[in-house]
Amino acid sequence: MSLVSVVVIAVWAMLPAYVPNNVAVVAGGGRPIDGGRTWREARLLGDGKTWRGTVVGTAAGVSLAFGLNYLTPVATEALGIGVPKFTLRVAVTLALGAMLGDIGASLLKRRLDRERGAPVPGLDQLDFALGALVLTAVVAPEWFSRTFTIPVLLAVLVATPLLHVGTNAIAYALSLKDEPY
Ligand code: CTP
Ligand code: MG
């Protein structure tokens, strides 16, 4: 398989996992998931993880997966690359897994005494991708191993931080996000 095909499949398969966190930035607000609770003198998750952001972000990722399914024949025809189709189960594991990965990172950051919004390079760029990959691998192992071959997985690990840095810089420039990371 060519490098271009590998990268296209990697990005296509991960799009339902890329969108939720960005949508949460716009849709977030309201009641924090941890309800203000603390654990060992720090917030459990912090005000940056809200129910609304999580629900709307997940719904956006799932919707995108079905939108992409609609485009599968066009993409396959135009690019000559067999992009994967998303089942409902996989759409949910990718989108919800991304949100859970990000929530898990906040849980970890609060334990490390990092305030809301404080950067943790590496974790910030990969938490959502790892959450999406792990949840999909556990809940839909067949789809996972068929789609995420070793080269595709490697492409995900390289492309994700680059895309994340790029989209966050744009969100920051548009004043949608308080920090550029
Ligand atoms: N957001 C949300 N719910 C989520 C994830 C994000 O409402 N599950 C919204 C919040 O408004 C948050 C913004 O998106 O402030 C940016 O997300 P992120 O960078 O993940 O949160 P931070 O505010 O930086 O907080 P943390 O340090 O916990 O990552
Ligand atoms: Mg942040």
PDB file of C-alpha atoms and ligand atoms in Angstrom:
ATOM      1  CA  MET A   1       0.000   0.000   0.000  1.00  0.00           C
ATOM      2  CA  SER A   2       1.336   3.460  -0.891  1.00  0.00           C
ATOM      3  CA  LEU A   3       2.222   6.038   1.751  1.00  0.00           C
ATOM      4  CA  VAL A   4      -0.561   8.298   0.476  1.00  0.00           C
ATOM      5  CA  SER A   5      -3.151   5.524   0.919  1.00  0.00           C
ATOM      6  CA  VAL A   6      -1.884   4.822   4.430  1.00  0.00           C
ATOM      7  CA  VAL A   7      -2.165   8.479   5.447  1.00  0.00           C
ATOM      8  CA  VAL A   8      -5.590   8.923   3.801  1.00  0.00           C
ATOM      9  CA  ILE A   9      -6.970   5.833   5.560  1.00  0.00           C
ATOM     10  CA  ALA A  10      -5.440   6.930   8.886  1.00  0.00           C
ATOM     11  CA  VAL A  11      -6.973  10.418   8.728  1.00  0.00           C
ATOM     12  CA  TRP A  12     -10.323   9.163   7.369  1.00  0.00           C
ATOM     13  CA  ALA A  13     -10.637   6.510  10.084  1.00  0.00           C
ATOM     14  CA  MET A  14      -9.758   9.018  12.801  1.00  0.00           C
ATOM     15  CA  LEU A  15     -11.923  11.946  11.647  1.00  0.00           C
ATOM     16  CA  PRO A  16     -14.831  10.924  13.948  1.00  0.00           C
ATOM     17  CA  ALA A  17     -12.282  11.064  16.792  1.00  0.00           C
ATOM     18  CA  TYR A  18     -10.757  14.404  15.756  1.00  0.00           C
ATOM     19  CA  VAL A  19     -13.978  16.388  15.659  1.00  0.00           C
ATOM     20  CA  PRO A  20     -15.478  15.827  19.167  1.00  0.00           C
ATOM     21  CA  ASN A  21     -12.865  17.800  21.125  1.00  0.00           C
ATOM     22  CA  ASN A  22     -12.977  20.706  18.693  1.00  0.00           C
ATOM     23  CA  VAL A  23     -16.774  20.797  18.815  1.00  0.00           C
ATOM     24  CA  ALA A  24     -16.608  20.660  22.627  1.00  0.00           C
ATOM     25  CA  VAL A  25     -14.534  23.854  22.609  1.00  0.00           C
ATOM     26  CA  VAL A  26     -17.385  25.649  20.844  1.00  0.00           C
ATOM     27  CA  ALA A  27     -20.296  23.799  22.503  1.00  0.00           C
ATOM     28  CA  GLY A  28     -18.823  23.460  26.011  1.00  0.00           C
ATOM     29  CA  GLY A  29     -20.011  25.255  29.098  1.00  0.00           C
ATOM     30  CA  GLY A  30     -22.508  24.699  31.828  1.00  0.00           C
ATOM     31  CA  ARG A  31     -22.249  22.074  34.515  1.00  0.00           C
ATOM     32  CA  PRO A  32     -18.812  20.471  34.901  1.00  0.00           C
ATOM     33  CA  ILE A  33     -18.815  16.655  34.911  1.00  0.00           C
ATOM     34  CA  ASP A  34     -17.151  16.540  38.321  1.00  0.00           C
ATOM     35  CA  GLY A  35     -19.828  18.873  39.737  1.00  0.00           C
ATOM     36  CA  GLY A  36     -17.077  20.881  41.429  1.00  0.00           C
ATOM     37  CA  ARG A  37     -15.882  17.895  43.436  1.00  0.00           C
ATOM     38  CA  THR A  38     -12.272  17.737  44.556  1.00  0.00           C
ATOM     39  CA  TRP A  39      -9.933  14.879  45.306  1.00  0.00           C
ATOM     40  CA  ARG A  40      -6.799  15.435  47.366  1.00  0.00           C
ATOM     41  CA  GLU A  41      -7.230  19.203  47.323  1.00  0.00           C
ATOM     42  CA  ALA A  42      -7.463  19.474  43.540  1.00  0.00           C
ATOM     43  CA  ARG A  43     -10.510  19.402  41.300  1.00  0.00           C
ATOM     44  CA  LEU A  44     -11.357  15.901  40.091  1.00  0.00           C
ATOM     45  CA  LEU A  45     -11.496  17.048  36.421  1.00  0.00           C
ATOM     46  CA  GLY A  46     -11.972  20.827  36.458  1.00  0.00           C
ATOM     47  CA  ASP A  47     -14.375  23.276  34.818  1.00  0.00           C
ATOM     48  CA  GLY A  48     -12.978  22.494  31.346  1.00  0.00           C
ATOM     49  CA  LYS A  49     -14.814  19.132  31.164  1.00  0.00           C
ATOM     50  CA  THR A  50     -18.554  19.715  30.905  1.00  0.00           C
ATOM     51  CA  TRP A  51     -21.559  17.484  30.220  1.00  0.00           C
ATOM     52  CA  ARG A  52     -22.682  19.658  27.342  1.00  0.00           C
ATOM     53  CA  GLY A  53     -19.256  19.660  25.673  1.00  0.00           C
ATOM     54  CA  THR A  54     -18.987  15.887  26.042  1.00  0.00           C
ATOM     55  CA  VAL A  55     -22.488  15.058  24.765  1.00  0.00           C
ATOM     56  CA  VAL A  56     -22.456  17.525  21.865  1.00  0.00           C
ATOM     57  CA  GLY A  57     -18.875  16.596  20.942  1.00  0.00           C
ATOM     58  CA  THR A  58     -19.675  12.876  20.896  1.00  0.00           C
ATOM     59  CA  ALA A  59     -22.846  13.453  18.858  1.00  0.00           C
ATOM     60  CA  ALA A  60     -20.846  15.509  16.349  1.00  0.00           C
ATOM     61  CA  GLY A  61     -18.259  12.739  15.939  1.00  0.00           C
ATOM     62  CA  VAL A  62     -20.942  10.087  15.428  1.00  0.00           C
ATOM     63  CA  SER A  63     -22.779  12.290  12.907  1.00  0.00           C
ATOM     64  CA  LEU A  64     -19.558  12.895  11.023  1.00  0.00           C
ATOM     65  CA  ALA A  65     -18.913   9.151  10.792  1.00  0.00           C
ATOM     66  CA  PHE A  66     -22.282   8.696   9.081  1.00  0.00           C
ATOM     67  CA  GLY A  67     -21.624  11.660   6.820  1.00  0.00           C
ATOM     68  CA  LEU A  68     -18.326  10.032   5.817  1.00  0.00           C
ATOM     69  CA  ASN A  69     -20.104   6.714   5.138  1.00  0.00           C
ATOM     70  CA  TYR A  70     -22.226   8.588   2.652  1.00  0.00           C
ATOM     71  CA  LEU A  71     -19.063   9.753   0.890  1.00  0.00           C
ATOM     72  CA  THR A  72     -17.285   6.361   0.897  1.00  0.00           C
ATOM     73  CA  PRO A  73     -18.167   5.485  -2.718  1.00  0.00           C
ATOM     74  CA  VAL A  74     -17.135   8.949  -3.926  1.00  0.00           C
ATOM     75  CA  ALA A  75     -13.842   8.811  -2.028  1.00  0.00           C
ATOM     76  CA  THR A  76     -13.064   5.305  -3.212  1.00  0.00           C
ATOM     77  CA  GLU A  77     -13.851   6.293  -6.807  1.00  0.00           C
ATOM     78  CA  ALA A  78     -12.040   9.655  -6.785  1.00  0.00           C
ATOM     79  CA  LEU A  79      -8.973   8.619  -4.790  1.00  0.00           C
ATOM     80  CA  GLY A  80      -8.835   4.964  -5.700  1.00  0.00           C
ATOM     81  CA  ILE A  81      -8.316   4.227  -2.014  1.00  0.00           C
ATOM     82  CA  GLY A  82     -10.557   1.858  -0.067  1.00  0.00           C
ATOM     83  CA  VAL A  83     -11.494   4.007   2.929  1.00  0.00           C
ATOM     84  CA  PRO A  84     -13.234   2.269   5.832  1.00  0.00           C
ATOM     85  CA  LYS A  85     -16.964   2.390   6.569  1.00  0.00           C
ATOM     86  CA  PHE A  86     -18.089   3.125  10.108  1.00  0.00           C
ATOM     87  CA  THR A  87     -20.614   0.965  11.939  1.00  0.00           C
ATOM     88  CA  LEU A  88     -22.719   2.652  14.643  1.00  0.00           C
ATOM     89  CA  ARG A  89     -20.655   0.836  17.270  1.00  0.00           C
ATOM     90  CA  VAL A  90     -17.381   2.131  15.807  1.00  0.00           C
ATOM     91  CA  ALA A  91     -18.744   5.648  15.313  1.00  0.00           C
ATOM     92  CA  VAL A  92     -19.545   5.727  19.029  1.00  0.00           C
ATOM     93  CA  THR A  93     -16.257   4.189  20.206  1.00  0.00           C
ATOM     94  CA  LEU A  94     -14.199   6.630  18.131  1.00  0.00           C
ATOM     95  CA  ALA A  95     -16.132   9.747  19.194  1.00  0.00           C
ATOM     96  CA  LEU A  96     -16.790   8.824  22.822  1.00  0.00           C
ATOM     97  CA  GLY A  97     -13.304   7.322  23.177  1.00  0.00           C
ATOM     98  CA  ALA A  98     -11.794  10.636  22.079  1.00  0.00           C
ATOM     99  CA  MET A  99     -13.790  12.519  24.712  1.00  0.00           C
ATOM    100  CA  LEU A 100     -12.913   9.944  27.394  1.00  0.00           C
ATOM    101  CA  GLY A 101      -9.213  10.121  26.515  1.00  0.00           C
ATOM    102  CA  ASP A 102      -9.306  13.890  26.951  1.00  0.00           C
ATOM    103  CA  ILE A 103     -11.235  13.547  30.233  1.00  0.00           C
ATOM    104  CA  GLY A 104      -8.707  10.962  31.449  1.00  0.00           C
ATOM    105  CA  ALA A 105      -5.895  13.402  30.664  1.00  0.00           C
ATOM    106  CA  SER A 106      -7.606  16.110  32.758  1.00  0.00           C
ATOM    107  CA  LEU A 107      -7.971  13.650  35.624  1.00  0.00           C
ATOM    108  CA  LEU A 108      -4.237  12.979  35.369  1.00  0.00           C
ATOM    109  CA  LYS A 109      -3.335  16.671  34.995  1.00  0.00           C
ATOM    110  CA  ARG A 110      -5.263  17.619  38.146  1.00  0.00           C
ATOM    111  CA  ARG A 111      -3.400  14.881  40.072  1.00  0.00           C
ATOM    112  CA  LEU A 112      -0.145  16.426  38.813  1.00  0.00           C
ATOM    113  CA  ASP A 113      -1.305  19.841  40.105  1.00  0.00           C
ATOM    114  CA  ARG A 114      -1.664  21.320  36.633  1.00  0.00           C
ATOM    115  CA  GLU A 115      -4.326  24.003  36.543  1.00  0.00           C
ATOM    116  CA  ARG A 116      -7.087  23.971  33.962  1.00  0.00           C
ATOM    117  CA  GLY A 117      -5.579  24.858  30.606  1.00  0.00           C
ATOM    118  CA  ALA A 118      -1.979  24.131  31.631  1.00  0.00           C
ATOM    119  CA  PRO A 119      -0.159  22.358  28.794  1.00  0.00           C
ATOM    120  CA  VAL A 120       1.295  18.872  29.028  1.00  0.00           C
ATOM    121  CA  PRO A 121       3.082  18.386  25.690  1.00  0.00           C
ATOM    122  CA  GLY A 122       2.542  14.931  24.264  1.00  0.00           C
ATOM    123  CA  LEU A 123      -0.460  14.138  26.436  1.00  0.00           C
ATOM    124  CA  ASP A 124      -2.487  17.068  25.029  1.00  0.00           C
ATOM    125  CA  GLN A 125      -1.823  15.994  21.442  1.00  0.00           C
ATOM    126  CA  LEU A 126      -2.477  12.290  21.833  1.00  0.00           C
ATOM    127  CA  ASP A 127      -4.920  11.747  24.725  1.00  0.00           C
ATOM    128  CA  PHE A 128      -8.013  11.789  22.515  1.00  0.00           C
ATOM    129  CA  ALA A 129      -6.434   9.574  19.833  1.00  0.00           C
ATOM    130  CA  LEU A 130      -5.358   7.000  22.423  1.00  0.00           C
ATOM    131  CA  GLY A 131      -8.822   7.041  24.010  1.00  0.00           C
ATOM    132  CA  ALA A 132     -10.466   6.472  20.622  1.00  0.00           C
ATOM    133  CA  LEU A 133      -8.034   3.705  19.620  1.00  0.00           C
ATOM    134  CA  VAL A 134      -8.225   1.852  22.925  1.00  0.00           C
ATOM    135  CA  LEU A 135     -12.033   1.975  23.212  1.00  0.00           C
ATOM    136  CA  THR A 136     -12.399   0.848  19.577  1.00  0.00           C
ATOM    137  CA  ALA A 137      -9.844  -1.952  20.030  1.00  0.00           C
ATOM    138  CA  VAL A 138     -11.743  -3.234  23.076  1.00  0.00           C
ATOM    139  CA  VAL A 139     -15.319  -2.875  21.799  1.00  0.00           C
ATOM    140  CA  ALA A 140     -14.817  -3.522  18.062  1.00  0.00           C
ATOM    141  CA  PRO A 141     -11.607  -5.591  17.801  1.00  0.00           C
ATOM    142  CA  GLU A 142     -12.328  -6.954  14.324  1.00  0.00           C
ATOM    143  CA  TRP A 143     -12.970  -3.557  12.767  1.00  0.00           C
ATOM    144  CA  PHE A 144      -9.947  -2.233  14.620  1.00  0.00           C
ATOM    145  CA  SER A 145      -7.478  -4.824  13.342  1.00  0.00           C
ATOM    146  CA  ARG A 146      -8.879  -4.641   9.803  1.00  0.00           C
ATOM    147  CA  THR A 147      -8.552  -0.836   9.671  1.00  0.00           C
ATOM    148  CA  PHE A 148      -5.625  -0.002  11.905  1.00  0.00           C
ATOM    149  CA  THR A 149      -2.825  -2.045  10.401  1.00  0.00           C
ATOM    150  CA  ILE A 150       0.639  -1.272  11.781  1.00  0.00           C
ATOM    151  CA  PRO A 151       1.475   1.314   9.045  1.00  0.00           C
ATOM    152  CA  VAL A 152      -1.920   3.013   9.506  1.00  0.00           C
ATOM    153  CA  LEU A 153      -1.419   3.119  13.289  1.00  0.00           C
ATOM    154  CA  LEU A 154       2.000   4.694  12.824  1.00  0.00           C
ATOM    155  CA  ALA A 155       0.507   7.281  10.462  1.00  0.00           C
ATOM    156  CA  VAL A 156      -2.146   8.085  13.109  1.00  0.00           C
ATOM    157  CA  LEU A 157       0.529   8.635  15.752  1.00  0.00           C
ATOM    158  CA  VAL A 158       2.486  10.994  13.468  1.00  0.00           C
ATOM    159  CA  ALA A 159      -0.423  12.841  11.803  1.00  0.00           C
ATOM    160  CA  THR A 160      -2.544  13.367  14.923  1.00  0.00           C
ATOM    161  CA  PRO A 161      -0.203  15.731  16.812  1.00  0.00           C
ATOM    162  CA  LEU A 162       0.417  17.712  13.610  1.00  0.00           C
ATOM    163  CA  LEU A 163      -3.303  18.096  12.888  1.00  0.00           C
ATOM    164  CA  HIS A 164      -4.002  18.899  16.542  1.00  0.00           C
ATOM    165  CA  VAL A 165      -1.406  21.662  16.683  1.00  0.00           C
ATOM    166  CA  GLY A 166      -2.708  23.090  13.401  1.00  0.00           C
ATOM    167  CA  THR A 167      -6.409  23.108  14.309  1.00  0.00           C
ATOM    168  CA  ASN A 168      -5.751  24.485  17.796  1.00  0.00           C
ATOM    169  CA  ALA A 169      -3.657  27.324  16.382  1.00  0.00           C
ATOM    170  CA  ILE A 170      -6.615  28.177  14.133  1.00  0.00           C
ATOM    171  CA  ALA A 171      -9.100  27.947  17.041  1.00  0.00           C
ATOM    172  CA  TYR A 172      -6.842  30.230  19.085  1.00  0.00           C
ATOM    173  CA  ALA A 173      -6.489  32.726  16.243  1.00  0.00           C
ATOM    174  CA  LEU A 174     -10.307  32.796  15.969  1.00  0.00           C
ATOM    175  CA  SER A 175     -10.491  33.352  19.767  1.00  0.00           C
ATOM    176  CA  LEU A 176     -12.417  30.102  20.210  1.00  0.00           C
ATOM    177  CA  LYS A 177      -9.760  28.739  22.524  1.00  0.00           C
ATOM    178  CA  ASP A 178      -7.901  30.474  25.359  1.00  0.00           C
ATOM    179  CA  GLU A 179      -4.563  28.759  24.699  1.00  0.00           C
ATOM    180  CA  PRO A 180      -2.962  27.829  21.384  1.00  0.00           C
ATOM    181  CA  TYR A 181      -2.497  24.155  22.412  1.00  0.00           C
TER     182      TYR A 181
HETATM  183  N1  CTP B   1     -14.791  21.201  26.795  1.00  0.00           N
HETATM  184  C1  CTP B   1     -15.960  20.758  27.412  1.00  0.00           C
HETATM  185  N2  CTP B   1     -16.144  19.428  27.688  1.00  0.00           N
HETATM  186  C2  CTP B   1     -15.190  18.509  27.367  1.00  0.00           C
HETATM  187  C3  CTP B   1     -13.993  18.940  26.734  1.00  0.00           C
HETATM  188  C4  CTP B   1     -13.823  20.292  26.479  1.00  0.00           C
HETATM  189  O1  CTP B   1     -16.840  21.564  27.708  1.00  0.00           O
HETATM  190  N3  CTP B   1     -15.411  17.211  27.646  1.00  0.00           N
HETATM  191  C5  CTP B   1     -14.632  22.643  26.489  1.00  0.00           C
HETATM  192  C6  CTP B   1     -14.327  23.472  27.754  1.00  0.00           C
HETATM  193  O2  CTP B   1     -14.951  24.714  27.600  1.00  0.00           O
HETATM  194  C7  CTP B   1     -12.807  23.592  27.709  1.00  0.00           C
HETATM  195  C8  CTP B   1     -12.529  23.710  26.217  1.00  0.00           C
HETATM  196  O3  CTP B   1     -13.526  22.869  25.613  1.00  0.00           O
HETATM  197  O4  CTP B   1     -12.333  24.693  28.421  1.00  0.00           O
HETATM  198  C9  CTP B   1     -11.130  23.300  25.823  1.00  0.00           C
HETATM  199  O5  CTP B   1     -10.914  21.945  26.102  1.00  0.00           O
HETATM  200  P1  CTP B   1      -9.561  21.441  26.770  1.00  0.00           P
HETATM  201  O6  CTP B   1      -8.389  22.134  26.206  1.00  0.00           O
HETATM  202  O7  CTP B   1      -9.606  19.959  26.704  1.00  0.00           O
HETATM  203  O8  CTP B   1      -9.796  21.855  28.311  1.00  0.00           O
HETATM  204  P2  CTP B   1      -9.007  22.876  29.255  1.00  0.00           P
HETATM  205  O9  CTP B   1      -9.918  24.020  29.578  1.00  0.00           O
HETATM  206  O10 CTP B   1      -7.683  23.168  28.694  1.00  0.00           O
HETATM  207  O11 CTP B   1      -8.852  22.047  30.588  1.00  0.00           O
HETATM  208  P3  CTP B   1      -7.818  20.862  30.944  1.00  0.00           P
HETATM  209  O12 CTP B   1      -6.629  21.498  31.555  1.00  0.00           O
HETATM  210  O13 CTP B   1      -8.596  20.041  31.903  1.00  0.00           O
HETATM  211  O14 CTP B   1      -7.532  20.126  29.675  1.00  0.00           O
HETATM  212 MG    MG B   2      -6.490  22.530  27.235  1.00  0.00          MG
END
